Backbone as numpy.savetxt, mean C-alpha at the origin, in Angstrom:
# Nx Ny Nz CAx CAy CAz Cx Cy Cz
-6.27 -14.13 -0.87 -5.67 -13.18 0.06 -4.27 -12.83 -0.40
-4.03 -11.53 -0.19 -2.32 -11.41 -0.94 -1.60 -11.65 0.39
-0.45 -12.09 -0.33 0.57 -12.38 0.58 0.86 -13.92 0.39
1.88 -14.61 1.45 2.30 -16.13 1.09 1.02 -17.06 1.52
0.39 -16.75 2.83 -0.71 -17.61 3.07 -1.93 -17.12 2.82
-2.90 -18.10 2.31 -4.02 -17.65 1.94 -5.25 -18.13 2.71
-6.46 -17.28 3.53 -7.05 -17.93 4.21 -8.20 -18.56 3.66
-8.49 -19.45 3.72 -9.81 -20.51 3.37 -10.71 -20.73 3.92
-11.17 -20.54 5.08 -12.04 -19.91 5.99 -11.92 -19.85 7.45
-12.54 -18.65 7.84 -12.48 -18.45 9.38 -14.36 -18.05 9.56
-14.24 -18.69 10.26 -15.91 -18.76 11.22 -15.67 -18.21 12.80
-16.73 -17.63 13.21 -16.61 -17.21 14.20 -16.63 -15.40 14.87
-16.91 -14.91 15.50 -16.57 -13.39 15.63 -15.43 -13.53 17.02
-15.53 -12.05 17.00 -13.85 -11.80 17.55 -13.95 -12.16 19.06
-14.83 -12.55 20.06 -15.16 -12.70 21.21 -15.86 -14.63 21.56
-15.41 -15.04 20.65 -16.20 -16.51 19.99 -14.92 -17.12 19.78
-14.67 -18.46 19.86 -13.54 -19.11 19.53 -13.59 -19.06 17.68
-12.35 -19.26 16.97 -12.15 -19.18 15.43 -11.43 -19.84 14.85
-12.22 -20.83 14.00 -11.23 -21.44 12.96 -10.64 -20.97 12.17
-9.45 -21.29 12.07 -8.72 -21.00 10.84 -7.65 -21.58 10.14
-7.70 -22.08 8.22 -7.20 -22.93 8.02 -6.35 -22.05 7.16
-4.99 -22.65 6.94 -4.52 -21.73 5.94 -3.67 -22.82 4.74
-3.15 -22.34 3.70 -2.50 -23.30 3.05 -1.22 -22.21 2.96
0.02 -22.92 2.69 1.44 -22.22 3.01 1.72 -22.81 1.96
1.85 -21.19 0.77 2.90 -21.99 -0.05 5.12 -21.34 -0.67
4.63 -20.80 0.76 6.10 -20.33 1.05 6.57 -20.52 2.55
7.65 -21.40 2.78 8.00 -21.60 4.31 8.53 -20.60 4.92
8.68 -19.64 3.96 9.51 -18.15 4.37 8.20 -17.36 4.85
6.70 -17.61 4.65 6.03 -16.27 5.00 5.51 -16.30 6.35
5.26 -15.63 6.74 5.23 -15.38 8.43 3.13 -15.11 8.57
3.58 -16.26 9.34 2.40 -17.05 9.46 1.48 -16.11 10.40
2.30 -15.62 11.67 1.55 -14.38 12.33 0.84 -13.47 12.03
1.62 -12.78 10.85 0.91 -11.34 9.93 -0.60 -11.93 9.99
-0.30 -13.11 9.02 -1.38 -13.14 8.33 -2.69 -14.04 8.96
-2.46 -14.77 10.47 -3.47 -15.19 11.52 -3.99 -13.29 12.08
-3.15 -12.73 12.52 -3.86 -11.44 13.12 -4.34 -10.48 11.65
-3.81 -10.65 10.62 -5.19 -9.92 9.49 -6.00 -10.86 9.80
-6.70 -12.13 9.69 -8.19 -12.75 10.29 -8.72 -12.24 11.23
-7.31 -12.31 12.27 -8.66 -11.78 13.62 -9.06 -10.33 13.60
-8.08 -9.32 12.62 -8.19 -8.17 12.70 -9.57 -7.92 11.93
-9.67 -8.90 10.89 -10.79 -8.35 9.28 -12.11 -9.28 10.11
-12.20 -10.03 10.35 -13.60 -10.81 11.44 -13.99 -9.98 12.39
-13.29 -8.79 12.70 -13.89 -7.82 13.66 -14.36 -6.60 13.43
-14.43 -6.35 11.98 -15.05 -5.64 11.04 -16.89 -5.79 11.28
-17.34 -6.74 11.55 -18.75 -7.38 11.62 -18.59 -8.42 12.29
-19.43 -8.11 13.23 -19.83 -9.11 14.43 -21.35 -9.39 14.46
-22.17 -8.60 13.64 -23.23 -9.07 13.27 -23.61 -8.61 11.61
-24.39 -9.19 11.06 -24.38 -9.07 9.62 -25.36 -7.51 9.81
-24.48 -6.83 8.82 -25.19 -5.14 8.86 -26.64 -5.15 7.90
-27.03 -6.50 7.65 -28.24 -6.30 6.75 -29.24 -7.32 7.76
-29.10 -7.78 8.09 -30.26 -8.43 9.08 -30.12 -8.56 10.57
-28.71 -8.34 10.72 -28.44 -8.34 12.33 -28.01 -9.14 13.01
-28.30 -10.28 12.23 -28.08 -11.54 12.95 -26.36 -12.00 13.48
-26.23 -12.95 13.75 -24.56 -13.32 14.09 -24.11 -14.93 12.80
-25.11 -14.97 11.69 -24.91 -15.86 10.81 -23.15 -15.30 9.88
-23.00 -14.24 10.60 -21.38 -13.70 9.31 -20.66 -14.84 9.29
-19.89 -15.04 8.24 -18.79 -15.55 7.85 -17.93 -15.21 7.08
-16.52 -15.29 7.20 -15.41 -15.14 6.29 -14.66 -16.01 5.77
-14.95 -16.09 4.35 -14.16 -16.53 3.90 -13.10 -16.04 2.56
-11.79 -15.84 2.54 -10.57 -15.78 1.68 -11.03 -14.04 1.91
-11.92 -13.14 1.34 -11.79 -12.02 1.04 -13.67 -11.32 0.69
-14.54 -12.49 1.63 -15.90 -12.30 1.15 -16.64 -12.65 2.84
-17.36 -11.73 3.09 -18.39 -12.03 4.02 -19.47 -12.25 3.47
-20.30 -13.46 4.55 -21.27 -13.37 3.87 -22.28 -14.22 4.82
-23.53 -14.05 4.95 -24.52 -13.91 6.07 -25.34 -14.90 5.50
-25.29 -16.41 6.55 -26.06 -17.53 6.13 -26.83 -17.26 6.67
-27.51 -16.19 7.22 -29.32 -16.27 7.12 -30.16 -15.38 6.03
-28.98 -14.46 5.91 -29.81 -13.46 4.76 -29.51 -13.76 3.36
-28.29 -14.12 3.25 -27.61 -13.79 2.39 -26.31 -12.82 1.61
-26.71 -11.68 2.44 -26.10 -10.54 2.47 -24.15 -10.95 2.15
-23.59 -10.34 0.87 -22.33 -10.73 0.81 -21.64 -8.99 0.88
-20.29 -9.12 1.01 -19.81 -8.32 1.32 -18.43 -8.60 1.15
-17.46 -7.82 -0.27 -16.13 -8.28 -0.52 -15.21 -7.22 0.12
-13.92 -8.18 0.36 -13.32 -6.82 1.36 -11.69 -7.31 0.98
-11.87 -6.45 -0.47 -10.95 -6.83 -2.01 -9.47 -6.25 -1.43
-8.66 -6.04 -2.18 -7.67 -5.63 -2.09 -7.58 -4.64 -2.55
-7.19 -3.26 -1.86 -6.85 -2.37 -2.10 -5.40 -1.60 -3.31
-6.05 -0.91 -4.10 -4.82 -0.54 -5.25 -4.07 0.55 -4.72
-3.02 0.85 -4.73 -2.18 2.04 -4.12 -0.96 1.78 -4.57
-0.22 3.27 -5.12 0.77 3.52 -6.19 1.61 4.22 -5.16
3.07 3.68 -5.65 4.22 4.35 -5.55 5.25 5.15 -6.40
6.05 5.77 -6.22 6.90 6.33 -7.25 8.13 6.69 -6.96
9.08 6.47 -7.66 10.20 6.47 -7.06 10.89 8.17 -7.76
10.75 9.20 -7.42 10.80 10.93 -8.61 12.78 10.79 -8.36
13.56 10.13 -10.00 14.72 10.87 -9.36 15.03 12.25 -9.95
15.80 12.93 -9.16 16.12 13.95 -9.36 17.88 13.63 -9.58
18.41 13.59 -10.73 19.94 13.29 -11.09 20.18 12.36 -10.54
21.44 11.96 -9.65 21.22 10.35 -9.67 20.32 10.05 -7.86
19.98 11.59 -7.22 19.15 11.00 -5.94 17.58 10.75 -6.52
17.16 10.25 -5.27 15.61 9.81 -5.63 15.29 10.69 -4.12
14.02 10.67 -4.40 12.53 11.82 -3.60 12.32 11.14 -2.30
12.73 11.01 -0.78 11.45 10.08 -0.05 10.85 10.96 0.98
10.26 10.79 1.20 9.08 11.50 2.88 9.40 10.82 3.89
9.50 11.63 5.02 9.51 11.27 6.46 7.75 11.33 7.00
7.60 10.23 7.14 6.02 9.94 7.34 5.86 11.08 8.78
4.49 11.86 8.72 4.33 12.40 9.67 3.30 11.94 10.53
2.46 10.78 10.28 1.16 10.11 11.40 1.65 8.26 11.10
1.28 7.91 11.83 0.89 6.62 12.00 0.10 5.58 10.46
0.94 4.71 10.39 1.58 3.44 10.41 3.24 3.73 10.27
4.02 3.50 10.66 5.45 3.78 10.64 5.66 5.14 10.61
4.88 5.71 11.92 6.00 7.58 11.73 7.18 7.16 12.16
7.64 8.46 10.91 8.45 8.89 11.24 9.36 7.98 10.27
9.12 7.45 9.76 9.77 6.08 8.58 9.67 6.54 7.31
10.88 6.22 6.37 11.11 7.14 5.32 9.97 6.84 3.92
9.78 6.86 3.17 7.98 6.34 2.41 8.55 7.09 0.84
8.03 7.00 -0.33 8.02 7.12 -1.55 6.58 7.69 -1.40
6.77 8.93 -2.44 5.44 9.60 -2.81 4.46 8.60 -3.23
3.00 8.63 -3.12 2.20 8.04 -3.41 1.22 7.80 -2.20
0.37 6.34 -2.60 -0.92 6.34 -2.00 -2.16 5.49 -2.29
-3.08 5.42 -2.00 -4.27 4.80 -2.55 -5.14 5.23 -3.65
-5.36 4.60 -4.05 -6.18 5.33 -5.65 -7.72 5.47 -4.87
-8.02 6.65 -5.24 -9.46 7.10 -5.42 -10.78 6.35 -6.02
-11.75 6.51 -5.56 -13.09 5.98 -6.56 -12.57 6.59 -7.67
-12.89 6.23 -9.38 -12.83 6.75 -10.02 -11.87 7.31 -10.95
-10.48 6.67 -10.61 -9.28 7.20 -10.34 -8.72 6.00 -11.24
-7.84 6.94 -12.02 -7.04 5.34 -12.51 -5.58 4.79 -12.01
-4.80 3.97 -12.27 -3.85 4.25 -11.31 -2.74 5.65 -10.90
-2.45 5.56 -13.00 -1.67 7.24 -12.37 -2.33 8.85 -12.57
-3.57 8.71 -12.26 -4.11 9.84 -11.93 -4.06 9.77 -10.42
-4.20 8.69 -9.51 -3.91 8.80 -8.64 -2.87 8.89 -7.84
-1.78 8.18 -8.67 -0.38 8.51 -8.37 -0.11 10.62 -8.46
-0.60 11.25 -9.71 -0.43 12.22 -9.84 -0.99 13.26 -8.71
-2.34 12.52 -8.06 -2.63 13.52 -6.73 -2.20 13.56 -6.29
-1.45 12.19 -5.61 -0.68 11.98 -4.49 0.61 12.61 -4.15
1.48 12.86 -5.66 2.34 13.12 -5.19 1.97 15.23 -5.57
1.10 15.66 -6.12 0.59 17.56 -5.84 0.39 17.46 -4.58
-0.32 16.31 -3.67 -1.03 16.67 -2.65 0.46 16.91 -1.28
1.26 15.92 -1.35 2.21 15.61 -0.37 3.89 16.46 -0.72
3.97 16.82 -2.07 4.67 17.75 -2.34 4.51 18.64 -2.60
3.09 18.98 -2.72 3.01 20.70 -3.11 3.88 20.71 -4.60
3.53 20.56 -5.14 4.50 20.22 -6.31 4.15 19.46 -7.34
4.23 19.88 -8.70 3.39 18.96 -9.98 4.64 18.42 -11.01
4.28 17.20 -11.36 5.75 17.12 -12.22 5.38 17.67 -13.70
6.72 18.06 -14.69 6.63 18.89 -15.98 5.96 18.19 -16.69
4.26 17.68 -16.75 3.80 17.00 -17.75 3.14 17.68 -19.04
3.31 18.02 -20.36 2.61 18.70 -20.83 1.30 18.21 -21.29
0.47 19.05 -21.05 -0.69 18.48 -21.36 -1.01 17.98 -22.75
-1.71 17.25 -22.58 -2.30 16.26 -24.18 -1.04 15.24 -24.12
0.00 14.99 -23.30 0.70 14.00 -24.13 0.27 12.99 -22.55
-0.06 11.48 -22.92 -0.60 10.54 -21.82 0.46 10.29 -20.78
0.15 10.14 -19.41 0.61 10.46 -18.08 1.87 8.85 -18.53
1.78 8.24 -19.08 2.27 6.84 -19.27 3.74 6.88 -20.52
3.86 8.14 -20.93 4.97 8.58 -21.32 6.21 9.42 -20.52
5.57 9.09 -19.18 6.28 10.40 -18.50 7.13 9.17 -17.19
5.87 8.45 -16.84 5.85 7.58 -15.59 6.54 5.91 -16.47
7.61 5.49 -15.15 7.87 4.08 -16.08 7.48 3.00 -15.25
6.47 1.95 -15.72 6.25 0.84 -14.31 7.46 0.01 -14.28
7.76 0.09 -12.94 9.14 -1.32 -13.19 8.92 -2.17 -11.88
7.59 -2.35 -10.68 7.67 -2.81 -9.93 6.18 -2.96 -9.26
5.59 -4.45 -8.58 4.60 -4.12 -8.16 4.69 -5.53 -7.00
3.74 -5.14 -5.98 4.51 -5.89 -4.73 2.72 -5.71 -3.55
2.44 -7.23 -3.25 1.53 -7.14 -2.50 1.97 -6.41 -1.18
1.28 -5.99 -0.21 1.70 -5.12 1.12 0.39 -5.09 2.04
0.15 -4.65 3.35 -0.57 -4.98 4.39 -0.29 -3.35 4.82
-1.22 -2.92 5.43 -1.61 -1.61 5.23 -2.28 -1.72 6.88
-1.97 -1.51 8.10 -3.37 -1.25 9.67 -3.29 0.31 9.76
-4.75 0.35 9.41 -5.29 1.38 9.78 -6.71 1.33 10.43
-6.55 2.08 11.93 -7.39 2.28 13.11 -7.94 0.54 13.09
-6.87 0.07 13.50 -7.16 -1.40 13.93 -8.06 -2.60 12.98
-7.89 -1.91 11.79 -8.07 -3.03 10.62 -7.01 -3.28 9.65
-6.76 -4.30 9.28 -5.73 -4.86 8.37 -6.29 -4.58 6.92
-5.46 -3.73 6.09 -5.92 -3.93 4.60 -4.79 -4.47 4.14
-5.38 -5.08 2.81 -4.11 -5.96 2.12 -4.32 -4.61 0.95
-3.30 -4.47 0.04 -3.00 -3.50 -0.60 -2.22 -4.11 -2.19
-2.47 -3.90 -3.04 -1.79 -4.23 -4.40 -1.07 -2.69 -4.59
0.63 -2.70 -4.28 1.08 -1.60 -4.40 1.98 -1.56 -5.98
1.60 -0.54 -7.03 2.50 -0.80 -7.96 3.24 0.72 -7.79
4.48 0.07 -8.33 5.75 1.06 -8.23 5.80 1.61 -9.99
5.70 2.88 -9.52 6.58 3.80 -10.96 7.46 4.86 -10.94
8.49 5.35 -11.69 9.57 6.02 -11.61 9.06 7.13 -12.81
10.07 8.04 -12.16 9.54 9.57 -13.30 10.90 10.37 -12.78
11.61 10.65 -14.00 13.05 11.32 -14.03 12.87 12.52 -14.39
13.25 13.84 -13.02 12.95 15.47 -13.09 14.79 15.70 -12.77
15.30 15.86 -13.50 16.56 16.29 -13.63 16.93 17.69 -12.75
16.72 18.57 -12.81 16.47 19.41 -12.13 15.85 19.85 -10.43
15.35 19.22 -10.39 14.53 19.48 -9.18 15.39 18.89 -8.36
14.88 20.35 -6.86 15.79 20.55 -5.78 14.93 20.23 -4.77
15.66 20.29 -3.44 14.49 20.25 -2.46 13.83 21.65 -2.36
14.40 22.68 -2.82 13.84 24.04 -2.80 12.22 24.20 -3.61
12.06 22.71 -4.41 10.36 22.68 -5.37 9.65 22.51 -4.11
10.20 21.68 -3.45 8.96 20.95 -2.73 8.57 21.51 -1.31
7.77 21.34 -0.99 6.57 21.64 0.32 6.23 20.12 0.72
6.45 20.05 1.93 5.83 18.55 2.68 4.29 19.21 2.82
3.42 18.02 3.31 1.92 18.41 2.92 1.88 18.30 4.50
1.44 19.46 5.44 1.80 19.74 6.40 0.20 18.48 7.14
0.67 17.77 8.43 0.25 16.66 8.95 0.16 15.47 8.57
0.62 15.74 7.26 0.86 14.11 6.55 2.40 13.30 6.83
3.20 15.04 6.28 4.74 15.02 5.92 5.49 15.94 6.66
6.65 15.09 7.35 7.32 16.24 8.37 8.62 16.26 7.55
8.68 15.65 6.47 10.52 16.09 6.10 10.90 15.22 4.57
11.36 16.04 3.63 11.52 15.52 2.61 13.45 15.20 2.52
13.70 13.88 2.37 14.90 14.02 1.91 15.50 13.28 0.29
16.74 13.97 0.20 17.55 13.36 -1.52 18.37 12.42 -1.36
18.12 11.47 -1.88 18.97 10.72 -0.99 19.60 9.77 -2.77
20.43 9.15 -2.31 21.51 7.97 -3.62 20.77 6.87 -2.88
20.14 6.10 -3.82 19.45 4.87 -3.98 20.29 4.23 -2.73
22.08 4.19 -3.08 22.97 2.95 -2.05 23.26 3.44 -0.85
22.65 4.55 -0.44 22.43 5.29 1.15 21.63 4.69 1.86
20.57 4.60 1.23 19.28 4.62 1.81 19.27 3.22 3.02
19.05 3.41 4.12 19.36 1.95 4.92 17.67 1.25 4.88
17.50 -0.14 4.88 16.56 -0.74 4.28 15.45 -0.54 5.88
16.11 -0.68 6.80 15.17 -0.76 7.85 14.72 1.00 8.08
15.18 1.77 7.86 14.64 3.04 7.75 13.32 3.27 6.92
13.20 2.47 5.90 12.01 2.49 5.33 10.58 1.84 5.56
9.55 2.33 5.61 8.31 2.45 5.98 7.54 0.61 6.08
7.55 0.07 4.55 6.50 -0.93 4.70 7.72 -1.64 3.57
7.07 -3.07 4.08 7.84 -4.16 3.47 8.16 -4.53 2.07
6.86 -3.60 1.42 6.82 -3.24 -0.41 7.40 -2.42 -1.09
8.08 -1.41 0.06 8.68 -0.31 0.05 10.41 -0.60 0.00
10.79 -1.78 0.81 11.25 -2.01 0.60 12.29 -2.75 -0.50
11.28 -3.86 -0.71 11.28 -4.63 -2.47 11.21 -3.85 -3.28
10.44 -2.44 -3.36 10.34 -1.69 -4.72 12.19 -0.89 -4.32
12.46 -0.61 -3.75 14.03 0.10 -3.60 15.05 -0.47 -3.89
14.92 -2.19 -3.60 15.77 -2.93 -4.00 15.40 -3.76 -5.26
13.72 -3.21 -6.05 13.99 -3.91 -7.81 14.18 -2.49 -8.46
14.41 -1.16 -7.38 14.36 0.00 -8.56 16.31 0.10 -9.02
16.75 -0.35 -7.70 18.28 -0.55 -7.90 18.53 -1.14 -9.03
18.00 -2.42 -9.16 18.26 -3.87 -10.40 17.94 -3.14 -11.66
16.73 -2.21 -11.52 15.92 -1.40 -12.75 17.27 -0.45 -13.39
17.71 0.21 -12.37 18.95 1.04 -13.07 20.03 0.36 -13.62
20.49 -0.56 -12.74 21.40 -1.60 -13.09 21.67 -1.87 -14.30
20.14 -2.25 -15.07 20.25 -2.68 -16.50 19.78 -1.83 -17.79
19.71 -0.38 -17.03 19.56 0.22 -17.89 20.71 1.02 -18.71
C-alpha cells in the first residue's frame, strides 16, 4: 500500500465488524488516512462480483473470493505532474470541482489505458490549458520534459480512496503568458503565474503537490 502504513489484512465488509492490522514504519504517518482508505476500499465489494457470495477479502492491494476464487487487484494508480515555468514564474490551476476546489494544482493527471507517462502528461496539460507546449516533432517528449520528483498521494473520488504514484516533471517555455492559455472550462476556473517563494504551501491542492513544490525549489537551487 503506498504511503507510511501498510495494510496486511482487513476481513470483513463495511456493515460487519473489521480487522485491521497495520505495520508503522514511520511514527510521523497518520494512521487515520490510512484506517479510512480500508474502510473506504472494503466498500468497493460487499459481495464477490463473480459468484455473489460474501467470501471477499482484502488484503494489502488484492481482493479475493474464498469461495470462488475470483481475485481482483486494486493497484496503484500512475498520474503525472508538471511544474511549466514560464521565466522565473511557474503555471498552477485553480481547481474547478471537487477534491480540493478551488485549491491551487500543477497541470497534469492520470495516465490513460495505453498511455505512457508523458503522453499522458502531454494530454493533460492540451486538455486543461488549451494549449500545446513548442515540441517539435520527431525529437522524443523526454528531451523537452525534466523528471526531478515523484511522491506517493491518495486521491477520494465519489467516496473511494485511490492511492496514486504521482511523478513530477518540469518543462521551461520562456515566453509564455497567461494570454496562451484557456482554463478547460468545468475542470479549471483560473490560471495563475506565480514565483515558486509566493506560493503559500496550504493553498495547494494535495499533499504530493506539495513535496513536489518544495523538491522543485531544491531542483533550482542546484542548478
Amino acid at each position: 500500500m503506498a504511503g507510511i502504513f501498510q495494510v496486511m489484512q482487513v476481513i470483513g465488509i463495511i456493515h460487519m465488524p473489521v480487522t485491521v492490522t497495520f505495520i508503522s514504519t514511520d511514527p510521523k504517518g497518520t494512521f487515520t488516512d490510512h484506517y479510512n482508505y480500508s474502510i473506504m476500499i472494503l466498500a468497493m465489494f460487499q459481495y464477490c462480483p463473480s459468484c455473489g457470495k460474501k467470501g471477499i477479502q482484502f488484503n494489502i492491494n488484492k481482493f479475493h473470493c474464498q469461495d470462488c476464487g475470483f481475485t481482483y487487484f486494486h493497484n496503484t494508480a500512475a498520474a503525472s505532474g508538471c511544474i511549466i515555468q514560464a521565466g522565473e514564474r511557474v503555471v498552477l490551476l485553480v481547481r474547478g470541482k471537487a477534491p480540493s476546489l478551488g485549491k491551487l494544482d500543477l497541470p497534469g493527471g492520470f495516465v490513460d489505458p495505453g498511455e505512457g507517462i508523458l503522453e499522458g502528461l502531454l494530454r493533460e496539460i492540451r486538455e486543461e490549458l488549451n494549449w500545446s507546449p513548442p515540441i517539435s516533432a520527431g525529437v522524443p517528449m523526454a528531451e523537452y520534459f525534466t523528471l526531478f520528483a515523484s511522491f506517493p498521494n491518495t486521491y477520494p473520488y465519489k467516496n473511494i480512496m485511490y492511492n496514486t504514484c504521482d511523478i513530477y516533471f518540469t518543462i521551461s517555455v520562456p515566453g509564455l503568458t497567461e494570454k496562451d492559455l484557456s482554463p478547460q472550462a468545468g475542470e479549471i476556473t483560473g490560471i495563475r503565474f506565480m514565483l515558486p517563494e509566493e506560493i503559500n504551501p496550504d493553498d495547494l491542492a494535495f499533499d504530493s503537490t506539495r513535496r513536489a513544490m518544495t523538491a522543485y525549489r531544491e531542483y533550482i537551487k542546484k542548478r
